[in-house]
Structure formats: C-alpha cells, structure tokens
Amino acid sequence: MAFPEGFGWGASTAAYQVEGGWDADGKGPSVWDTFTHQGGGRVFKNQTGDVACGSYTLWEEDLKCIKQLGLTHYHFSLSWSRLLPDGTTGFINQKGIDYYNKIIDDLLTNGVTPIVTLYHFDLPQTLEDQGGWLSEAIIESFDEYAQFCFSTFGDRVKQWITINEPNLFALLTYDLGVFPPGVPHRGTGGYQAIHNLIKAHARSWHSYDSLFRKGQKGMVSLALFAGWVEPADPNSASDQEAAQRAMAFHLDIFAKPIFIDGDYPEVVKSQIASMSKKQGYPSSRLPEFTEEEKRMIKGTADFFAVQYYSSRLVKYRENDKGELSFLQDVEVEIFPDPSWIKLDWVCVVPWGLRKLLNYIKDTYNNPVIYITENGFPQGDPASLDDTQRWEYFRQTFQELFKERRQDHGEENARQGERHTATEARWPCEDDGKGWSNVAARQRTTRATRNSKRVYLESLCRYYS
C-alpha cells in the first residue's frame, strides 16, 4: 500500500489516561480523581488513573516508543489541574510547566510534531465545585487557561485542540451522568454544557487569533467525535430522516455553529422545541445564541479535527412517552448491522470513514481535515497477536485512499493543502480506549503500562 507524500503518522493519548502522578509535585485534583476515588462501581473494576501508564515519570520510555515507530506527530493533552491546581492562574505549578516543556522539546528535537489538546475531560475539581460546564463562568475560566497555555507553550506548539470530543463529553457528563461528577441532568444539562463549550472554544480561538497568531503562526480547532450512520431501511423516508437527525445531533450541533453560521442546525432547534412543547416547557430546552454570540462563534476553527471509530444503522423510533433526555429528543434507534465484525463497542466499518469524510467535505466547504483519533479496542492483557487490528487499519487506509483517489479524482488529490487524505494526521494508537469493558466509554485506562508498550511494539513490528 503506497502512502501519499506528506502523510502523517501519529499516536494519540490523554493526560488522565496515561500520566499517573495524580497528586505529584503540586498537581491539584481533577474531577476524574474525585470520581474514581469515590468507588461504588461507577468505573470498571473501581480502577483509577492514579498510576495509569506512569507517563509522568516514564516519559523517556514513551519517547523511545515514539522514535521506534517513526511517528511524525504526537497528539497529547495537558492536565489543567497539573498546570493550574485550582483551575486559575492565581496558582501556577512550575513543575507541571517543566513536565510539558520537556515533552514538547523532546518531540521537536526528534522531529516529531506536537498536537496539543487543552482539555480532555479532566476539569479541575475546584471549577466543577463552582458549577463546571453548566455555569457560564467556565467560559472565562477556560479562556484564561487557554491564554496561559498559548503564552507558555505556543512558541513551539503550532497545532492546538481546545476541547476533545465536546459532543460526546456533554452527553455523557451532563445529560446521562456517567462521567464525573456523575449527576444526570436529562434533557437539560447536556444542552447547557454544549452551549458553554461552544462559547468557550470560540472565545479561546479569538484570544489566540488576536493575541498570539501573528507571532506564533499556529492553528486552533476542536476535535469532534463522529461516527457514520446509515438508514436501516434505505427505502424508508422516516429512517432517512432519522439518519439525518442523528448526524445533526451528534456532529452538526457543534460543527455548524463553528464552521458555517454560528447557530445550531434547524432540525436540532425544531426537534427540541417540539419535544419541549409536548412536555409542557414554556420554551425550548435548547438555549439560544444571541446575534452577537453567533458572530463571535462563526468561523472559529482553522481546520476540521475528527475522531472516527465506528458506524451504526439508524431507524426512526418515536418518543411517544415523552421521555426527557438528549437521546430521546433525537427519536432514533441506533444499532449495528449483525454482519459487521465487532469488538467491544467498535464495529469494523472502514467505508464509514470514507462516507464521513465526504460528508464533512461537502457540508463544511471542503475544510482541511485532521483525523486526530482512530483505532481498534484491545483486551487486557494485550497480546502481540494483533491480526484483527492490522486488518482494521489495512481496510481503513484503503477506504481513506479511495476517498482521495476515486471520489474526487487523482488530479483533485494533487491540488494539495485542502484535501482530506493529504492533510490527515492518522493516530496509530487509539487514545487509551482499549479497555476490557467500554460499554459507555467512561472506563479508565489500563492500570499497567505493559499493555501500552506491547501494543506499541506490535505496531513497530507491523509497520517496519
């Protein structure tokens, strides 16, 4: 299989899932520290990230793996509470700065480009105690944190992700309550969090644009989780509409405001307004953006970062009981095709990525696309017999290159910088999502670093 010139190979991790050192050297507690220490079976086997892969003390070993793999990019997240223990610049932890400076400097010394995420679900506990993402105060707090990071690391970091998978995060945290703090607010909390997440992202983008871009010449976006959905019955109008709603509620609800016009998709607004009215609410449960906010939000991304793992079939299911939740508002049933190969929550549907990339290209004016996460789950303990994962990557790359060569033509592919395939940065590690039980994706990462090293070593062998 021939890869195009400039194709980037990367690995993707998240601070809480790999660092450990949960209270080392002045780090403050995050919501995940609190949540996992409370026990009660809310996390698989009551595991914690106290040690995780130990990357806080074993970074040099990780660097050896990165070099052995020949990666061109390394995507990692900063721990907000390691840098700012109480979430504010009132107390800055120099040991945290030193840790991330070393990572960034070591990567650059070895010819590896850092892609840095500001926020991967691990809010400082002090800010959650003040309302977290349900409070509008978080917008200013996040902007302060973002400006601190841009100022501290932006002379070397040129690719920033503000928030990781905010669409998934809002649902699991503030609607379903399976992420910390573990308190569901069905039908209301998820939408309030979405509203604040979008405004926080936009505010930080503008801070970068006005204060740092000219001198640092970097790029800023956010990373959206996206699967592909197909109507269960392609001849059913209701299933086709259900598939459109599913895409609107899980991808377009963030992408349309940021990339198109500063406002939510019409189908999202009308669907929630209709359900709210049936449930006796005086107005829609979805907050509205002011005209000024729409102008502030529109166009606040320098590239489209997408994180794809799997696809599903969708059919219409009426919320005839008027149940209150984000998922019930969509009025769909989502399920896999039984013929698809499945491991844990991931179904192997390589053509889903191809269709997703075409959807993004056609819907969002052909943006530069970075695939900032992708992968295939692996059991614990991991095995060097990684045949299933190899085949997953082989099929996925084939579909990615079909999108490049067949869907838009080889000549179009040669035009360069605005095409998905040549711009894709493909992470060869699935960001710590290879847990034994990933039912709601709220599980902590493997407690030992052995499984991570075995996985990286298997990749080294396969791609050498």
XYZ file of C-alpha atoms in Angstrom:
464
model
C 0.000 0.000 0.000
C 1.528 3.330 -1.107
C 1.063 6.335 1.158
C 0.988 9.853 -0.301
C 3.902 12.158 0.286
C 3.448 14.156 3.472
C 1.069 11.642 5.073
C 1.426 11.938 8.845
C 1.673 9.052 11.320
C 0.782 9.802 14.910
C -0.156 8.411 18.288
C -2.851 9.923 20.490
C -3.073 9.938 24.286
C -4.890 11.811 27.049
C -3.404 13.152 30.283
C -5.604 11.322 32.781
C -5.398 8.065 30.854
C -1.595 7.861 30.669
C 0.178 10.226 33.062
C -0.490 8.891 36.549
C 1.104 11.018 39.247
C -2.361 12.182 40.211
C -1.133 14.241 43.185
C 2.588 14.517 42.362
C 4.586 17.738 42.501
C 1.754 20.088 43.334
C -0.908 18.810 40.926
C -4.444 19.616 42.030
C -7.333 17.120 41.920
C -9.379 16.777 38.754
C -12.960 15.578 38.545
C -11.707 12.157 37.450
C -9.501 11.876 40.540
C -12.510 12.594 42.730
C -14.876 10.377 40.749
C -12.670 7.288 40.678
C -11.628 7.610 44.327
C -15.269 7.536 45.385
C -15.594 3.929 44.174
C -19.070 2.475 44.077
C -18.650 0.559 40.847
C -19.121 3.562 38.577
C -15.791 2.803 36.890
C -14.797 -0.623 35.600
C -13.382 -2.687 38.491
C -13.163 0.560 40.509
C -9.935 1.373 38.670
C -8.312 4.784 38.914
C -5.807 6.775 36.877
C -3.561 7.288 39.892
C -0.771 5.354 38.171
C -2.193 4.578 34.703
C 0.737 4.190 32.265
C 3.057 6.184 34.507
C 3.967 8.591 31.753
C 4.576 11.401 34.239
C 7.725 9.647 35.451
C 8.418 7.414 32.449
C 8.200 9.881 29.582
C 11.617 8.859 28.220
C 10.316 5.322 27.665
C 7.336 6.687 25.759
C 9.688 8.783 23.670
C 11.673 5.655 22.774
C 8.451 4.033 21.512
C 7.571 7.135 19.508
C 11.009 7.138 17.878
C 10.943 3.398 17.248
C 7.590 3.733 15.486
C 8.894 6.547 13.321
C 5.937 8.767 14.154
C 5.687 12.215 12.624
C 3.120 13.534 15.132
C 2.251 13.007 18.786
C -1.162 14.157 19.997
C -1.444 14.567 23.765
C -3.467 16.604 26.230
C -2.443 18.907 29.040
C -3.735 18.329 32.548
C -5.400 21.612 33.520
C -5.018 20.857 37.231
C -1.346 19.886 36.858
C -0.612 23.335 35.436
C -3.156 25.352 37.429
C -4.056 23.291 40.520
C -7.166 25.324 41.402
C -8.048 26.000 37.766
C -6.911 29.643 37.831
C -3.678 31.497 37.177
C -3.705 32.542 40.823
C -1.553 29.476 41.486
C 0.758 28.266 38.704
C 2.554 24.948 39.169
C 6.066 25.269 37.718
C 6.640 21.503 37.965
C 3.728 20.991 35.595
C 5.142 23.522 33.164
C 8.534 21.788 33.315
C 6.941 18.412 32.551
C 5.154 19.583 29.424
C 8.109 21.693 28.299
C 10.228 18.553 28.329
C 7.677 16.597 26.292
C 7.388 19.347 23.691
C 11.124 19.962 23.474
C 11.949 16.255 23.255
C 9.406 15.759 20.465
C 10.733 18.647 18.433
C 14.343 17.562 18.958
C 13.407 14.199 17.474
C 11.495 15.614 14.522
C 8.024 14.859 15.914
C 5.293 17.500 15.673
C 3.250 18.003 18.876
C -0.516 18.362 18.579
C -1.750 19.586 21.955
C -5.244 19.389 23.432
C -6.081 21.848 26.187
C -8.984 19.900 27.666
C -9.681 16.163 27.600
C -12.488 15.823 30.174
C -10.328 16.358 33.306
C -11.716 19.597 34.757
C -10.050 20.858 37.953
C -12.303 19.821 40.828
C -12.455 23.387 42.162
C -14.103 24.564 38.933
C -16.592 21.700 38.957
C -17.494 22.699 42.507
C -18.395 26.118 41.087
C -20.781 24.641 38.521
C -18.424 23.209 35.921
C -19.606 23.356 32.325
C -23.167 24.097 33.444
C -22.049 27.543 34.594
C -21.315 30.387 32.190
C -18.394 31.316 34.450
C -16.486 28.393 32.913
C -16.159 30.349 29.654
C -13.904 32.954 31.221
C -12.020 30.318 33.241
C -11.298 28.290 30.122
C -10.188 31.349 28.175
C -7.792 32.288 30.983
C -6.368 28.748 30.950
C -6.110 28.725 27.153
C -4.270 32.044 27.081
C -1.875 30.745 29.725
C -1.105 27.671 27.604
C -0.753 29.646 24.371
C 1.628 32.034 26.114
C 3.649 29.268 27.810
C 3.921 26.681 25.037
C 2.790 28.389 21.844
C 6.272 29.396 20.740
C 6.761 25.683 19.924
C 3.241 24.222 19.615
C 1.635 25.130 16.289
C -1.408 22.845 16.296
C -3.898 23.236 19.116
C -7.104 21.411 20.002
C -9.158 23.396 22.504
C -11.617 20.701 23.623
C -11.645 16.977 22.947
C -14.945 15.456 21.780
C -17.208 18.096 23.366
C -20.244 16.477 21.727
C -19.623 13.161 23.476
C -18.460 14.827 26.681
C -21.616 16.929 27.100
C -23.882 13.914 26.629
C -22.051 11.510 28.933
C -21.261 14.070 31.625
C -24.209 16.403 31.984
C -27.111 14.523 30.395
C -26.529 10.847 31.260
C -24.240 11.489 34.227
C -21.896 8.558 33.590
C -18.823 10.826 33.551
C -17.861 12.853 36.621
C -19.382 14.405 38.603
C -21.852 11.572 37.960
C -25.044 13.626 38.280
C -27.517 13.325 35.375
C -29.489 16.333 34.144
C -31.532 14.581 31.487
C -32.836 16.735 28.698
C -31.347 19.979 30.024
C -27.781 19.659 31.296
C -26.306 18.373 28.069
C -27.647 21.317 26.095
C -26.443 23.873 28.635
C -22.995 22.287 28.569
C -22.957 22.284 24.756
C -23.838 25.979 24.784
C -20.994 26.832 27.139
C -18.486 24.527 25.430
C -19.086 26.190 22.064
C -18.733 29.671 23.517
C -15.616 28.709 25.494
C -13.999 27.279 22.382
C -14.874 30.351 20.315
C -13.633 32.721 22.992
C -10.263 30.943 23.206
C -9.945 30.871 19.405
C -10.426 34.629 19.310
C -7.849 35.037 22.082
C -5.341 33.108 20.010
C -6.274 34.978 16.871
C -5.912 38.425 18.406
C -3.049 37.895 20.867
C -0.860 35.054 19.601
C -1.428 34.118 15.970
C 0.730 36.825 14.426
C 3.779 35.905 16.474
C 3.280 32.145 16.819
C 1.661 31.333 13.449
C -0.241 28.326 14.763
C -3.674 26.797 14.178
C -6.563 26.190 16.585
C -9.608 23.937 16.348
C -11.604 21.462 18.437
C -11.844 17.688 17.963
C -15.306 16.285 17.257
C -16.290 12.668 17.794
C -18.162 11.357 14.772
C -19.421 8.002 13.657
C -21.198 7.394 10.385
C -24.869 6.404 10.318
C -26.907 4.722 7.593
C -30.706 4.390 7.469
C -31.654 0.854 8.484
C -34.083 0.771 5.566
C -32.698 2.938 2.752
C -36.164 2.943 1.146
C -37.849 4.296 4.279
C -38.316 8.079 4.378
C -38.605 8.006 8.174
C -35.328 6.102 8.513
C -33.598 8.501 6.130
C -34.802 11.438 8.221
C -33.711 9.610 11.382
C -30.194 9.255 9.971
C -30.104 12.963 9.133
C -31.235 13.829 12.679
C -28.610 11.531 14.168
C -25.842 13.321 12.240
C -27.269 16.711 13.164
C -27.459 15.942 16.890
C -24.049 14.296 17.284
C -21.834 16.171 14.786
C -23.551 19.177 13.235
C -24.726 20.540 16.590
C -21.105 21.647 17.104
C -19.777 21.804 13.559
C -22.474 24.008 12.021
C -22.162 26.876 14.539
C -18.372 26.846 14.324
C -17.820 26.229 10.611
C -20.936 27.711 8.971
C -23.078 30.365 10.619
C -22.753 30.494 14.402
C -26.043 28.721 15.112
C -27.411 25.226 15.706
C -28.867 23.131 12.853
C -32.517 23.925 12.149
C -33.552 20.302 12.628
C -31.969 20.297 16.097
C -33.719 23.522 17.109
C -37.117 22.449 15.759
C -36.903 18.926 17.179
C -36.038 20.070 20.706
C -38.585 22.890 20.601
C -41.317 20.460 19.538
C -40.421 17.919 22.215
C -40.168 20.652 24.857
C -43.649 21.925 23.989
C -45.133 18.419 24.232
C -43.514 18.046 27.650
C -45.044 21.273 28.966
C -41.981 23.507 28.865
C -42.756 27.197 28.220
C -39.810 27.374 25.787
C -37.236 25.134 24.180
C -34.800 23.332 26.466
C -32.041 24.268 23.995
C -30.543 27.672 24.866
C -30.362 30.268 22.102
C -27.345 32.193 20.902
C -27.665 35.949 20.641
C -26.836 37.560 17.305
C -23.605 38.850 18.811
C -22.700 35.352 20.010
C -23.411 33.910 16.556
C -20.983 36.367 15.012
C -18.424 35.513 17.686
C -18.769 31.734 17.122
C -18.843 31.620 13.318
C -15.565 30.651 11.683
C -13.650 29.792 14.849
C -11.678 26.792 13.546
C -8.577 26.662 11.371
C -9.060 23.006 10.417
C -11.600 20.216 10.966
C -10.398 17.660 13.547
C -12.484 14.493 13.522
C -12.278 11.322 15.611
C -13.811 8.265 13.970
C -14.097 4.735 15.290
C -17.236 3.056 14.014
C -20.602 3.261 12.247
C -24.183 2.288 13.023
C -27.567 1.758 11.415
C -30.413 4.076 12.395
C -34.178 3.822 12.289
C -36.982 6.075 13.469
C -38.337 5.485 16.970
C -40.955 7.865 18.267
C -40.593 9.231 21.773
C -44.269 8.526 22.385
C -43.881 8.534 26.180
C -42.348 11.988 26.205
C -39.189 10.789 27.984
C -36.777 13.544 28.900
C -33.222 13.119 27.601
C -30.907 14.161 24.809
C -31.126 10.720 23.213
C -34.935 10.665 23.324
C -35.088 14.060 21.641
C -33.430 12.610 18.539
C -36.156 9.937 18.197
C -33.915 7.272 16.718
C -32.838 3.737 17.461
C -29.158 3.072 16.776
C -27.735 -0.426 16.324
C -25.020 -2.307 14.415
C -25.515 -4.489 11.389
C -25.157 -8.050 12.745
C -22.866 -8.923 9.831
C -20.245 -6.376 10.915
C -17.187 -7.588 12.806
C -17.453 -6.222 16.343
C -15.046 -5.978 19.259
C -16.435 -4.267 22.348
C -18.214 -1.125 21.116
C -16.306 -0.807 17.832
C -17.749 -2.327 14.676
C -15.306 -2.641 11.807
C -16.864 -0.435 9.142
C -13.974 1.091 7.152
C -16.252 2.524 4.462
C -17.966 4.562 7.185
C -14.880 6.751 7.475
C -14.880 7.339 3.724
C -18.522 8.424 3.805
C -17.922 10.602 6.847
C -15.021 12.416 5.193
C -17.123 13.052 2.099
C -19.957 14.347 4.303
C -17.620 16.776 6.074
C -16.075 17.891 2.777
C -19.453 18.537 1.140
C -21.212 20.018 4.183
C -18.430 22.215 5.545
C -16.918 23.763 2.422
C -14.009 21.377 1.896
C -12.028 22.140 5.063
C -8.577 20.839 5.879
C -9.287 17.647 7.831
C -7.133 16.080 10.530
C -8.047 12.600 11.790
C -6.926 13.145 15.365
C -8.156 9.809 16.737
C -8.955 6.401 15.343
C -8.287 2.866 16.456
C -9.450 -0.571 17.417
C -10.039 -1.809 21.003
C -7.739 -4.339 22.546
C -8.357 -6.584 25.518
C -6.398 -6.513 28.746
C -3.877 -8.094 28.940
C -2.859 -7.169 25.428
C -1.428 -9.683 23.005
C 1.251 -9.370 20.372
C -1.030 -11.383 18.085
C -2.603 -8.233 16.714
C -4.041 -9.609 13.479
C -7.504 -8.085 13.916
C -6.122 -4.629 14.475
C -3.762 -4.918 11.486
C -6.667 -5.864 9.258
C -8.739 -2.994 10.622
C -6.008 -0.497 9.729
C -5.418 -2.044 6.315
C -9.095 -1.819 5.348
C -9.452 1.657 6.815
C -6.475 3.023 4.903
C -7.812 1.503 1.706
C -11.093 3.360 2.154
C -9.286 6.566 3.050
C -7.296 6.424 -0.167
C -10.429 5.608 -2.179
C -11.890 8.853 -0.870
C -8.779 10.628 -2.079
C -8.378 8.999 -5.478
C -11.809 7.797 -6.597
C -14.370 10.097 -5.005
C -12.626 13.317 -6.013
C -10.118 12.247 -8.654
C -6.358 11.957 -8.678
C -5.907 15.416 -10.162
C -8.006 16.939 -7.379
C -5.931 14.997 -4.876
C -2.738 16.550 -6.241
C -4.024 20.057 -5.644
C -2.624 19.858 -2.174
C -3.403 21.515 1.037
C -7.186 21.431 1.198
C -7.715 17.745 0.602
C -8.551 15.326 3.343
C -6.172 12.496 2.509
C -3.004 14.523 2.188
C -3.880 16.521 5.287
C -4.923 13.630 7.501
C -2.804 13.025 10.593
C -3.543 9.419 11.452
C -3.033 8.293 15.047
C -1.877 4.684 15.264
C -2.867 4.474 18.915
C -6.497 4.561 19.938
C -6.096 7.097 22.739
C -6.310 4.600 25.577
C -9.724 3.279 24.606
C -8.613 -0.369 24.537
C -10.304 -1.353 27.778
C -11.802 -4.682 28.685
C -15.267 -3.140 29.089
C -16.035 0.011 27.145
C -19.822 -0.015 27.280
C -20.241 3.696 27.934
C -16.641 4.772 27.224
C -16.382 6.048 30.767
C -13.803 3.484 31.845
C -10.336 4.436 32.974
C -7.339 3.215 31.005
C -5.435 0.039 31.656
C -3.797 0.165 35.046
C -0.439 -1.066 33.807
C 1.807 0.375 31.129
C 2.735 -3.103 29.879
C -0.311 -3.318 27.633
C 0.520 0.050 26.092
C 4.100 -0.985 25.421
C 3.017 -4.340 23.960
C 0.640 -2.515 21.650
C 3.268 -0.020 20.504
C 5.764 -2.821 19.983
C 3.266 -4.724 17.833
C 2.801 -1.631 15.685
C 6.548 -1.271 15.384
C 6.750 -4.812 14.076
C 3.838 -4.461 11.664
C 4.747 -1.108 10.145
C 8.506 -1.619 9.973
